[in-house]
C-alpha cells in the first residue's frame, strides 16, 4: 500500500524568509516535509510541498486555518490538499472556437462515460471561453457559459480564478483553449490542468503545429495530452496518438486526420486523471503500480482501468511493428530444403 502525502502550495509575491516561515509552521505542528519544489515566473513565486501529515499534533482543519492566517500575514495564498480531497471530481472546460474536443467531453459526461463506475462523482459544472463562439454548445448540454475575453480573445484571468473558485473546480481541461495560461493560474492548479496539443510533443510545440508538421514533411504526425506547466507545451506527457500523413497532404487534410484523435486522447487523459490512476514523479507521468485503497474491489477496478489505458498506439498498430532484429541478436535463419531429383 502506498503512503499518501498531503500537497501544500504557496503562491504569491517573492519575498525573503517566505520559505522559512511556512516550513517552520509545519515543523512546529509535527508535519514532515517529504518533497519541496519552488519556482519564480514573471515575478510570481510558487512553492509546492508534499508532506506527511499522519502524525499531526493538531487537527487538519487547524492546519488549514493556521496556514491561511499565515498566508494573509505574508500576502500569499496557501492551499492545502489532503489525500481525501482527491475525491473531488469537478471539471472546468476552457474553450475558444473549436468544437471537437469540448463536445467529446460533454458528450461523454452526458452518456455517463466520463469516469466509468463513478458517474455520480463526476461533473462538468461550467464552460469558460476567451471568446463567445461556443456558448451554444455549452447551453445545448445545459452548462453555464462564461466569456472572459475582451473582444480580442485576451482573457481576464482574475475573473477566471474567481469562477474556478466559485465552482470549486478540481481539474481544468484546456479543450483547444487558444491562450497561454499565466503563472497566476498554473501555479494554483499545477498538476490539475490538462491540455491537448496537435503534435507528438516535443516535436512542433507552440502555434500552428499541423502547419509545422506539413512544412517539416513528416510521414507520421500525432497529438499529445499533457499536464500544463509554465513552460509552453513542455509539461509531463500523459498520452499520445499517431496518424499517417499521406504524400502531398495539405494542412487541412492533416488537421482533419488529427482532430478526432485530439478528442480521443484528451478524453483518455481526463479519465486517467479522474480515476486517480496516474501520478507525476520527477516531471514524468507514471501509472500507479500500487494502490491506496484497502478495498480489494476498488483495487481490482483501478487495475482494470490501468490495463485498459491507451497511452500510445492502439494494439493493432503495436502488433504490426517488427520485433527483430535488435542489437546483439540475429534474425532467425530460414532453412530452405533443396528438392532431391526425382522427388514429386
Coordinates of C-alpha atoms in Angstrom, one line a residue:
X1 CA 0.0 0.0 0.0
X2 CA 1.4 3.4 -0.9
X3 CA 1.7 6.2 1.7
X4 CA -0.4 9.2 0.6
X5 CA 1.1 12.6 1.1
X6 CA -0.6 16.0 1.6
X7 CA 0.0 18.7 -1.0
X8 CA 0.7 22.2 0.1
X9 CA 1.0 25.0 -2.5
X10 CA 2.2 28.6 -1.8
X11 CA 1.6 31.2 -4.5
X12 CA 2.3 35.0 -4.3
X13 CA 5.0 37.6 -4.5
X14 CA 8.6 36.6 -4.0
X15 CA 9.9 37.8 -0.7
X16 CA 12.8 37.0 1.7
X17 CA 12.0 34.5 4.5
X18 CA 8.9 33.1 3.0
X19 CA 10.0 29.5 2.8
X20 CA 11.4 29.5 6.3
X21 CA 8.1 30.9 7.8
X22 CA 6.0 28.2 6.1
X23 CA 8.2 25.3 6.7
X24 CA 8.7 26.3 10.4
X25 CA 5.0 26.5 10.9
X26 CA 4.6 22.9 9.6
X27 CA 7.6 21.6 11.6
X28 CA 6.1 23.0 14.8
X29 CA 2.9 21.0 14.2
X30 CA 4.5 17.7 13.6
X31 CA 4.3 17.8 9.8
X32 CA 7.3 16.2 8.0
X33 CA 8.2 17.7 4.6
X34 CA 9.0 14.9 2.1
X35 CA 9.5 16.9 -1.0
X36 CA 9.8 20.7 -1.8
X37 CA 9.9 22.4 -5.1
X38 CA 10.0 26.2 -5.8
X39 CA 10.0 28.4 -8.8
X40 CA 9.6 32.0 -9.8
X41 CA 8.0 33.1 -13.1
X42 CA 7.1 36.6 -14.2
X43 CA 7.6 37.8 -10.6
X44 CA 5.2 35.1 -9.2
X45 CA 6.6 32.8 -6.5
X46 CA 5.4 29.2 -6.2
X47 CA 6.4 26.6 -3.7
X48 CA 4.9 23.1 -3.8
X49 CA 5.4 20.7 -0.9
X50 CA 4.4 17.1 -0.4
X51 CA 4.2 16.4 3.3
X52 CA 3.5 13.6 5.7
X53 CA 0.6 14.7 7.9
X54 CA 0.0 11.3 9.5
X55 CA 1.5 12.5 12.9
X56 CA -0.2 15.8 13.1
X57 CA -0.1 17.4 16.6
X58 CA -3.3 19.3 15.7
X59 CA -6.4 18.8 13.5
X60 CA -6.4 19.1 9.7
X61 CA -8.8 22.0 9.9
X62 CA -6.5 23.7 12.3
X63 CA -3.6 23.3 9.9
X64 CA -5.7 24.9 7.2
X65 CA -6.6 27.8 9.4
X66 CA -3.0 28.3 10.6
X67 CA -1.6 28.3 7.0
X68 CA -4.5 30.6 5.8
X69 CA -3.7 33.1 8.6
X70 CA 0.0 32.9 7.8
X71 CA -0.8 33.4 4.1
X72 CA -2.7 36.6 4.9
X73 CA 0.2 37.8 7.0
X74 CA 2.7 37.1 4.3
X75 CA 0.4 38.3 1.5
X76 CA 0.4 34.9 -0.3
X77 CA -2.1 32.2 -1.0
X78 CA -1.6 28.8 0.7
X79 CA -3.6 25.8 -0.4
X80 CA -3.7 22.5 1.4
X81 CA -5.0 19.4 -0.3
X82 CA -5.2 16.2 1.8
X83 CA -5.4 12.8 0.1
X84 CA -9.1 12.7 0.8
X85 CA -9.6 15.9 -1.3
X86 CA -8.7 13.9 -4.4
X87 CA -12.2 12.5 -4.4
X88 CA -13.4 15.9 -5.9
X89 CA -14.5 15.4 -9.5
X90 CA -15.4 18.9 -10.7
X91 CA -14.1 19.7 -14.2
X92 CA -14.0 23.1 -15.9
X93 CA -13.7 23.2 -19.7
X94 CA -11.8 26.1 -21.1
X95 CA -12.6 26.7 -24.8
X96 CA -12.1 29.1 -27.7
X97 CA -13.6 28.2 -31.1
X98 CA -13.0 24.6 -32.0
X99 CA -15.8 22.2 -31.0
X100 CA -14.4 18.7 -31.4
X101 CA -12.6 18.4 -28.1
X102 CA -15.1 20.0 -25.7
X103 CA -18.0 18.3 -27.4
X104 CA -16.3 14.9 -26.8
X105 CA -16.0 15.5 -23.1
X106 CA -19.5 17.0 -22.8
X107 CA -21.0 14.0 -24.7
X108 CA -19.0 11.6 -22.5
X109 CA -20.4 13.2 -19.4
X110 CA -23.9 13.1 -20.8
X111 CA -23.6 9.4 -21.6
X112 CA -22.1 8.6 -18.2
X113 CA -18.7 7.7 -19.8
X114 CA -16.5 10.4 -18.3
X115 CA -15.5 8.1 -15.5
X116 CA -16.8 4.5 -15.6
X117 CA -18.3 3.4 -12.4
X118 CA -18.3 6.8 -10.7
X119 CA -20.8 8.7 -12.8
X120 CA -22.4 10.4 -9.8
X121 CA -19.0 11.7 -8.6
X122 CA -18.1 13.4 -11.9
X123 CA -19.4 16.7 -13.1
X124 CA -18.5 19.4 -15.7
X125 CA -20.3 22.3 -14.0
X126 CA -19.0 25.1 -16.2
X127 CA -17.6 26.0 -19.6
X128 CA -15.4 29.1 -19.8
X129 CA -14.3 30.7 -23.1
X130 CA -12.0 33.5 -24.1
X131 CA -14.5 34.1 -26.9
X132 CA -18.2 33.6 -27.1
X133 CA -18.3 31.2 -30.0
X134 CA -19.1 28.0 -28.1
X135 CA -21.9 29.4 -25.9
X136 CA -24.5 27.5 -27.9
X137 CA -22.5 24.2 -27.5
X138 CA -22.3 24.7 -23.7
X139 CA -26.0 25.6 -23.4
X140 CA -27.0 22.6 -25.6
X141 CA -25.6 20.4 -22.8
X142 CA -27.1 22.5 -20.1
X143 CA -23.9 24.1 -18.9
X144 CA -23.4 27.7 -17.9
X145 CA -21.0 29.6 -20.2
X146 CA -18.8 32.5 -19.3
X147 CA -17.0 34.6 -21.9
X148 CA -14.0 36.1 -20.1
X149 CA -12.4 37.6 -23.2
X150 CA -12.1 41.3 -24.0
X151 CA -13.4 41.0 -27.6
X152 CA -9.9 40.3 -29.0
X153 CA -9.6 37.0 -27.1
X154 CA -7.4 38.2 -24.3
X155 CA -8.8 36.6 -21.1
X156 CA -9.5 38.2 -17.7
X157 CA -7.6 35.7 -15.5
X158 CA -8.8 37.4 -12.3
X159 CA -12.3 36.5 -13.5
X160 CA -11.2 33.1 -14.4
X161 CA -9.8 32.4 -11.0
X162 CA -13.0 33.7 -9.4
X163 CA -15.1 31.3 -11.5
X164 CA -12.8 28.3 -10.7
X165 CA -13.2 29.1 -7.0
X166 CA -16.9 29.7 -7.3
X167 CA -17.5 26.3 -9.0
X168 CA -15.0 24.5 -6.6
X169 CA -13.0 23.2 -9.6
X170 CA -10.7 20.2 -9.1
X171 CA -9.5 19.8 -12.7
X172 CA -9.1 22.3 -15.6
X173 CA -9.2 20.9 -19.1
X174 CA -8.0 23.1 -22.0
X175 CA -10.2 21.8 -24.7
X176 CA -8.4 23.6 -27.6
X177 CA -8.2 26.8 -25.5
X178 CA -6.1 29.0 -27.6
X179 CA -4.4 31.1 -24.9
X180 CA -1.4 30.5 -22.7
X181 CA -2.3 30.4 -19.0
X182 CA -0.2 32.7 -16.8
X183 CA 1.7 31.6 -13.7
X184 CA -1.1 33.1 -11.6
X185 CA -3.4 30.3 -12.8
X186 CA -0.9 27.5 -13.5
X187 CA 0.8 27.7 -10.1
X188 CA -2.5 27.4 -8.3
X189 CA -3.6 24.4 -10.2
X190 CA -0.3 22.7 -11.1
X191 CA -0.8 19.0 -11.7
X192 CA -4.5 19.7 -12.3
X193 CA -4.5 21.3 -15.7
X194 CA -4.7 19.0 -18.8
X195 CA -4.1 20.3 -22.4
X196 CA -4.2 18.7 -25.8
X197 CA -1.7 19.7 -28.3
X198 CA -1.8 18.8 -32.1
X199 CA 1.6 17.2 -32.4
X200 CA 3.7 14.4 -31.0
X201 CA 5.5 16.6 -28.4
X202 CA 8.2 17.6 -28.0
X203 CA 8.0 18.0 -31.8
X204 CA 6.3 21.1 -33.1
X205 CA 5.4 23.0 -29.9
X206 CA 3.6 26.3 -30.0
X207 CA 1.2 27.6 -32.6
X208 CA 0.2 26.1 -35.9
X209 CA 1.6 22.6 -35.1
X210 CA -0.1 21.0 -38.1
X211 CA 1.4 23.5 -40.4
X212 CA 4.8 22.9 -38.8
X213 CA 4.3 19.2 -39.5
X214 CA 3.4 19.9 -43.1
X215 CA 6.4 22.1 -43.6
X216 CA 8.7 19.6 -42.0
X217 CA 7.5 16.9 -44.3
X218 CA 6.8 14.3 -41.6
X219 CA 5.2 11.0 -42.6
X220 CA 3.7 10.3 -39.2
X221 CA 2.1 13.1 -37.1
X222 CA 0.1 12.9 -33.9
X223 CA -1.4 14.6 -30.9
X224 CA -0.5 14.8 -27.2
X225 CA -2.4 15.2 -23.9
X226 CA -0.2 16.6 -21.2
X227 CA -0.2 18.4 -17.9
X228 CA 0.3 22.2 -18.2
X229 CA 3.3 23.9 -16.7
X230 CA 4.7 27.4 -17.1
X231 CA 7.0 26.1 -19.9
X232 CA 4.9 26.1 -23.1
X233 CA 4.0 22.6 -24.3
X234 CA 6.7 21.0 -22.1
X235 CA 4.5 19.6 -19.3
X236 CA 4.5 15.9 -18.4
X237 CA 3.0 13.8 -21.2
X238 CA 0.0 11.7 -20.3
X239 CA -0.9 10.0 -23.6
X240 CA -0.3 10.3 -27.3
X241 CA -1.9 9.2 -30.6
X242 CA -0.3 9.0 -34.0
X243 CA -1.6 9.0 -37.6
X244 CA -0.2 8.6 -41.1
X245 CA 0.4 11.7 -43.3
X246 CA -0.4 10.9 -46.9
X247 CA 2.0 12.1 -49.6
X248 CA 1.1 15.6 -50.7
X249 CA -1.4 16.1 -47.8
X250 CA -2.2 19.8 -47.2
X251 CA -2.6 21.3 -43.7
X252 CA -6.4 20.9 -43.8
X253 CA -6.1 17.2 -44.5
X254 CA -3.6 16.7 -41.7
X255 CA -5.9 18.6 -39.4
X256 CA -8.9 16.5 -40.3
X257 CA -6.9 13.4 -39.5
X258 CA -5.7 14.8 -36.2
X259 CA -8.8 16.4 -34.7
X260 CA -10.6 13.1 -33.9
X261 CA -7.5 11.9 -32.2
X262 CA -7.2 15.1 -30.2
X263 CA -10.7 14.5 -28.8
X264 CA -9.8 10.8 -28.1
X265 CA -6.5 11.4 -26.4
X266 CA -7.8 14.3 -24.3
X267 CA -10.8 12.2 -23.1
X268 CA -8.4 9.3 -22.2
X269 CA -6.1 11.6 -20.2
X270 CA -9.0 13.1 -18.3
X271 CA -10.4 9.7 -17.5
X272 CA -7.0 8.5 -16.2
X273 CA -6.7 11.7 -14.0
X274 CA -10.2 11.4 -12.6
X275 CA -9.7 7.7 -11.8
X276 CA -6.5 8.6 -10.0
X277 CA -4.5 6.0 -11.9
X278 CA -1.7 8.3 -12.9
X279 CA 0.8 10.3 -10.8
X280 CA 3.6 12.8 -11.6
X281 CA 7.0 12.0 -10.3
X282 CA 10.2 13.9 -11.2
X283 CA 8.5 15.6 -14.2
X284 CA 7.1 12.4 -15.7
X285 CA 3.7 10.8 -15.6
X286 CA 3.5 7.2 -14.3
X287 CA 0.7 4.7 -14.0
X288 CA 0.2 3.8 -10.3
X289 CA 1.6 0.4 -9.6
X290 CA 0.4 0.3 -6.1
X291 CA -2.9 1.3 -4.8
X292 CA -4.1 3.4 -1.9
X293 CA -7.4 1.6 -1.4
X294 CA -7.7 -1.1 1.2
X295 CA -10.7 -2.5 -0.7
X296 CA -10.0 -5.5 -2.9
X297 CA -12.9 -4.4 -5.1
X298 CA -11.6 -0.9 -5.5
X299 CA -8.1 -2.2 -6.2
X300 CA -9.4 -4.5 -8.9
X301 CA -11.3 -1.7 -10.5
X302 CA -8.2 0.5 -10.6
X303 CA -6.1 -2.3 -12.1
X304 CA -8.7 -2.7 -14.8
X305 CA -8.5 1.0 -15.6
X306 CA -4.7 0.8 -15.9
X307 CA -4.8 -2.3 -18.0
X308 CA -7.3 -0.6 -20.4
X309 CA -5.4 2.6 -20.6
X310 CA -4.2 3.5 -24.1
X311 CA -1.3 5.8 -23.7
X312 CA 0.1 5.4 -27.2
X313 CA -0.6 3.3 -30.3
X314 CA -3.6 1.1 -30.5
X315 CA -2.9 -2.7 -30.0
X316 CA -3.3 -3.4 -33.7
X317 CA -0.7 -0.8 -34.6
X318 CA 1.7 -2.2 -31.9
X319 CA 1.3 -5.7 -33.3
X320 CA 2.2 -4.5 -36.8
X321 CA 5.7 -3.4 -35.6
X322 CA 8.6 -5.8 -36.2
X323 CA 10.2 -7.3 -33.2
X324 CA 13.6 -8.1 -34.7
X325 CA 16.4 -7.7 -35.4
X326 CA 17.6 -5.9 -32.2
X327 CA 21.2 -5.2 -31.2
X328 CA 23.1 -8.3 -30.2
X329 CA 20.5 -10.7 -31.7
X330 CA 20.5 -12.2 -35.2
X331 CA 17.5 -12.8 -37.4
X332 CA 16.3 -16.4 -37.3
X333 CA 17.7 -18.1 -40.3
X334 CA 15.2 -19.8 -42.6
X335 CA 16.4 -23.2 -43.9
X336 CA 15.4 -23.9 -47.4
X337 CA 15.5 -27.6 -48.4
X338 CA 16.7 -28.3 -51.9
X339 CA 14.5 -30.8 -53.6
X340 CA 16.1 -34.2 -54.5
X341 CA 16.0 -35.0 -58.2
X342 CA 13.1 -37.3 -58.8
X343 CA 11.1 -36.2 -55.8
X344 CA 7.5 -35.2 -56.5

